[in-house]
Amino acid sequence: QGQLVESGGGLVQPGGSLRLSCAVSGFIFSLYTMNWFRQAPGKERELVATISPAGTTTNYADSVKGRFTISRDNAKNTVYLQMNGLKVEDTAVYYCNVKRNGDIWGQGTQVTVSS
């Protein structure tokens, strides 16, 4: 079916940076669009960024455009989310996702932006 394992979350001050990673196994990574979602306390899960199978097309939520960058390394079966200029409102659990015979989710990684 597939397995997604996120890492790289943590506590950072406003204006800081983090890079999230999502290691993928169990399917041919290079064939699939990959997504990053996030869910803040009391809010619905929202799509943050998407990257096409070859990495040539990316899309972002308006709230993160210009600050976040999604990328992938198909040789390493890994997708990344570089987050710069972090804001308090970016605090959430971040999830890696692929739509393959339904949704496959990672376990999530906590990002906390606080002074």
PDB file of C-alpha atoms in Angstrom:
ATOM      1  CA  GLN A   1       0.000   0.000   0.000  1.00  0.00           C
ATOM      2  CA  GLY A   2       2.728   2.446   0.969  1.00  0.00           C
ATOM      3  CA  GLN A   3       4.283   4.125   3.957  1.00  0.00           C
ATOM      4  CA  LEU A   4       5.066   7.786   4.572  1.00  0.00           C
ATOM      5  CA  VAL A   5       7.306   8.915   7.439  1.00  0.00           C
ATOM      6  CA  GLU A   6       7.651  12.623   8.224  1.00  0.00           C
ATOM      7  CA  SER A   7      10.484  14.235  10.162  1.00  0.00           C
ATOM      8  CA  GLY A   8      11.972  17.644  10.814  1.00  0.00           C
ATOM      9  CA  GLY A   9       9.346  19.338  12.919  1.00  0.00           C
ATOM     10  CA  GLY A  10      10.111  21.257  16.083  1.00  0.00           C
ATOM     11  CA  LEU A  11       9.893  24.520  17.959  1.00  0.00           C
ATOM     12  CA  VAL A  12      11.055  27.651  16.168  1.00  0.00           C
ATOM     13  CA  GLN A  13      10.762  31.374  16.770  1.00  0.00           C
ATOM     14  CA  PRO A  14       8.728  33.593  14.453  1.00  0.00           C
ATOM     15  CA  GLY A  15      10.737  34.388  11.349  1.00  0.00           C
ATOM     16  CA  GLY A  16      12.700  31.167  11.621  1.00  0.00           C
ATOM     17  CA  SER A  17      13.004  28.240   9.247  1.00  0.00           C
ATOM     18  CA  LEU A  18      12.465  24.492   9.256  1.00  0.00           C
ATOM     19  CA  ARG A  19      12.760  21.787   6.622  1.00  0.00           C
ATOM     20  CA  LEU A  20      10.369  18.876   6.776  1.00  0.00           C
ATOM     21  CA  SER A  21      11.115  15.576   5.093  1.00  0.00           C
ATOM     22  CA  CYS A  22       8.827  12.725   4.120  1.00  0.00           C
ATOM     23  CA  ALA A  23      10.419   9.370   3.330  1.00  0.00           C
ATOM     24  CA  VAL A  24       8.300   7.130   1.154  1.00  0.00           C
ATOM     25  CA  SER A  25       8.298   3.377   0.667  1.00  0.00           C
ATOM     26  CA  GLY A  26       6.052   0.679  -0.743  1.00  0.00           C
ATOM     27  CA  PHE A  27       5.220   2.157  -4.137  1.00  0.00           C
ATOM     28  CA  ILE A  28       6.918   3.780  -7.137  1.00  0.00           C
ATOM     29  CA  PHE A  29       7.409   7.256  -5.701  1.00  0.00           C
ATOM     30  CA  SER A  30       8.330   8.912  -8.993  1.00  0.00           C
ATOM     31  CA  LEU A  31       4.887   8.188 -10.495  1.00  0.00           C
ATOM     32  CA  TYR A  32       2.847  10.142  -7.955  1.00  0.00           C
ATOM     33  CA  THR A  33       1.969  13.695  -7.069  1.00  0.00           C
ATOM     34  CA  MET A  34       2.904  14.350  -3.454  1.00  0.00           C
ATOM     35  CA  ASN A  35       1.197  16.704  -1.037  1.00  0.00           C
ATOM     36  CA  TRP A  36       1.835  18.407   2.277  1.00  0.00           C
ATOM     37  CA  PHE A  37      -1.153  19.162   4.500  1.00  0.00           C
ATOM     38  CA  ARG A  38      -1.369  20.704   7.942  1.00  0.00           C
ATOM     39  CA  GLN A  39      -3.871  20.716  10.750  1.00  0.00           C
ATOM     40  CA  ALA A  40      -3.913  23.315  13.496  1.00  0.00           C
ATOM     41  CA  PRO A  41      -5.744  22.731  16.788  1.00  0.00           C
ATOM     42  CA  GLY A  42      -9.485  23.100  16.321  1.00  0.00           C
ATOM     43  CA  LYS A  43      -9.198  23.527  12.570  1.00  0.00           C
ATOM     44  CA  GLU A  44      -9.710  21.324   9.549  1.00  0.00           C
ATOM     45  CA  ARG A  45      -6.784  19.786   7.736  1.00  0.00           C
ATOM     46  CA  GLU A  46      -5.703  22.036   4.868  1.00  0.00           C
ATOM     47  CA  LEU A  47      -3.601  21.511   1.755  1.00  0.00           C
ATOM     48  CA  VAL A  48      -0.334  23.439   1.961  1.00  0.00           C
ATOM     49  CA  ALA A  49       1.660  22.421  -1.121  1.00  0.00           C
ATOM     50  CA  THR A  50       1.665  19.969  -4.018  1.00  0.00           C
ATOM     51  CA  ILE A  51       4.392  18.733  -6.351  1.00  0.00           C
ATOM     52  CA  SER A  52       4.032  16.819  -9.596  1.00  0.00           C
ATOM     53  CA  PRO A  53       5.721  13.432 -10.139  1.00  0.00           C
ATOM     54  CA  ALA A  54       8.737  14.887 -11.954  1.00  0.00           C
ATOM     55  CA  GLY A  55       8.876  17.919  -9.688  1.00  0.00           C
ATOM     56  CA  THR A  56       8.231  20.335 -12.516  1.00  0.00           C
ATOM     57  CA  THR A  57       4.945  21.738 -11.216  1.00  0.00           C
ATOM     58  CA  THR A  58       4.250  22.998  -7.731  1.00  0.00           C
ATOM     59  CA  ASN A  59       1.251  24.662  -6.133  1.00  0.00           C
ATOM     60  CA  TYR A  60       0.838  26.404  -2.795  1.00  0.00           C
ATOM     61  CA  ALA A  61      -1.866  27.642  -0.505  1.00  0.00           C
ATOM     62  CA  ASP A  62      -2.090  31.425  -0.610  1.00  0.00           C
ATOM     63  CA  SER A  63      -1.138  31.575   3.064  1.00  0.00           C
ATOM     64  CA  VAL A  64       2.330  30.090   2.412  1.00  0.00           C
ATOM     65  CA  LYS A  65       3.201  31.381  -1.071  1.00  0.00           C
ATOM     66  CA  GLY A  66       6.605  32.999  -1.161  1.00  0.00           C
ATOM     67  CA  ARG A  67       7.616  31.464   2.179  1.00  0.00           C
ATOM     68  CA  PHE A  68       7.369  27.694   1.685  1.00  0.00           C
ATOM     69  CA  THR A  69       8.986  25.564  -1.019  1.00  0.00           C
ATOM     70  CA  ILE A  70       8.069  21.979  -1.822  1.00  0.00           C
ATOM     71  CA  SER A  71      10.632  19.786  -3.562  1.00  0.00           C
ATOM     72  CA  ARG A  72      11.368  16.124  -4.113  1.00  0.00           C
ATOM     73  CA  ASP A  73      14.263  13.786  -4.737  1.00  0.00           C
ATOM     74  CA  ASN A  74      12.992  10.811  -6.713  1.00  0.00           C
ATOM     75  CA  ALA A  75      16.292   8.980  -6.268  1.00  0.00           C
ATOM     76  CA  LYS A  76      15.811   9.130  -2.498  1.00  0.00           C
ATOM     77  CA  ASN A  77      12.029   8.612  -2.484  1.00  0.00           C
ATOM     78  CA  THR A  78      11.712  11.739  -0.380  1.00  0.00           C
ATOM     79  CA  VAL A  79       9.633  14.903  -0.540  1.00  0.00           C
ATOM     80  CA  TYR A  80      10.581  18.060   1.355  1.00  0.00           C
ATOM     81  CA  LEU A  81       8.920  21.202   2.613  1.00  0.00           C
ATOM     82  CA  GLN A  82      11.257  24.123   3.224  1.00  0.00           C
ATOM     83  CA  MET A  83       9.524  26.638   5.468  1.00  0.00           C
ATOM     84  CA  ASN A  84      10.976  30.123   5.809  1.00  0.00           C
ATOM     85  CA  GLY A  85       9.603  33.205   7.478  1.00  0.00           C
ATOM     86  CA  LEU A  86       7.548  31.097   9.841  1.00  0.00           C
ATOM     87  CA  LYS A  87       4.611  32.724  11.588  1.00  0.00           C
ATOM     88  CA  VAL A  88       2.734  31.811  14.751  1.00  0.00           C
ATOM     89  CA  GLU A  89      -0.220  30.855  12.551  1.00  0.00           C
ATOM     90  CA  ASP A  90       1.901  28.182  10.829  1.00  0.00           C
ATOM     91  CA  THR A  91       1.769  26.163  14.053  1.00  0.00           C
ATOM     92  CA  ALA A  92       0.209  22.814  13.194  1.00  0.00           C
ATOM     93  CA  VAL A  93       0.822  19.134  12.676  1.00  0.00           C
ATOM     94  CA  TYR A  94       2.175  18.709   9.161  1.00  0.00           C
ATOM     95  CA  TYR A  95       1.298  15.608   7.163  1.00  0.00           C
ATOM     96  CA  CYS A  96       2.679  14.086   4.012  1.00  0.00           C
ATOM     97  CA  ASN A  97       0.046  12.644   1.667  1.00  0.00           C
ATOM     98  CA  VAL A  98      -0.319  10.710  -1.541  1.00  0.00           C
ATOM     99  CA  LYS A  99      -3.516   9.762  -3.341  1.00  0.00           C
ATOM    100  CA  ARG A 100      -3.010   6.163  -4.361  1.00  0.00           C
ATOM    101  CA  ASN A 101      -6.057   3.935  -4.200  1.00  0.00           C
ATOM    102  CA  GLY A 102      -7.326   6.430  -1.669  1.00  0.00           C
ATOM    103  CA  ASP A 103      -5.415   8.684   0.677  1.00  0.00           C
ATOM    104  CA  ILE A 104      -2.219   7.519   2.343  1.00  0.00           C
ATOM    105  CA  TRP A 105      -1.022   9.647   5.263  1.00  0.00           C
ATOM    106  CA  GLY A 106       2.079   9.818   7.355  1.00  0.00           C
ATOM    107  CA  GLN A 107       1.953  10.048  11.133  1.00  0.00           C
ATOM    108  CA  GLY A 108       2.549  13.793  11.084  1.00  0.00           C
ATOM    109  CA  THR A 109       5.229  16.032  12.555  1.00  0.00           C
ATOM    110  CA  GLN A 110       4.535  18.901  14.945  1.00  0.00           C
ATOM    111  CA  VAL A 111       5.648  22.398  13.998  1.00  0.00           C
ATOM    112  CA  THR A 112       5.353  25.027  16.721  1.00  0.00           C
ATOM    113  CA  VAL A 113       6.151  28.660  16.029  1.00  0.00           C
ATOM    114  CA  SER A 114       6.422  30.641  19.227  1.00  0.00           C
ATOM    115  CA  SER A 115       8.595  33.219  20.913  1.00  0.00           C
TER     116      SER A 115
END
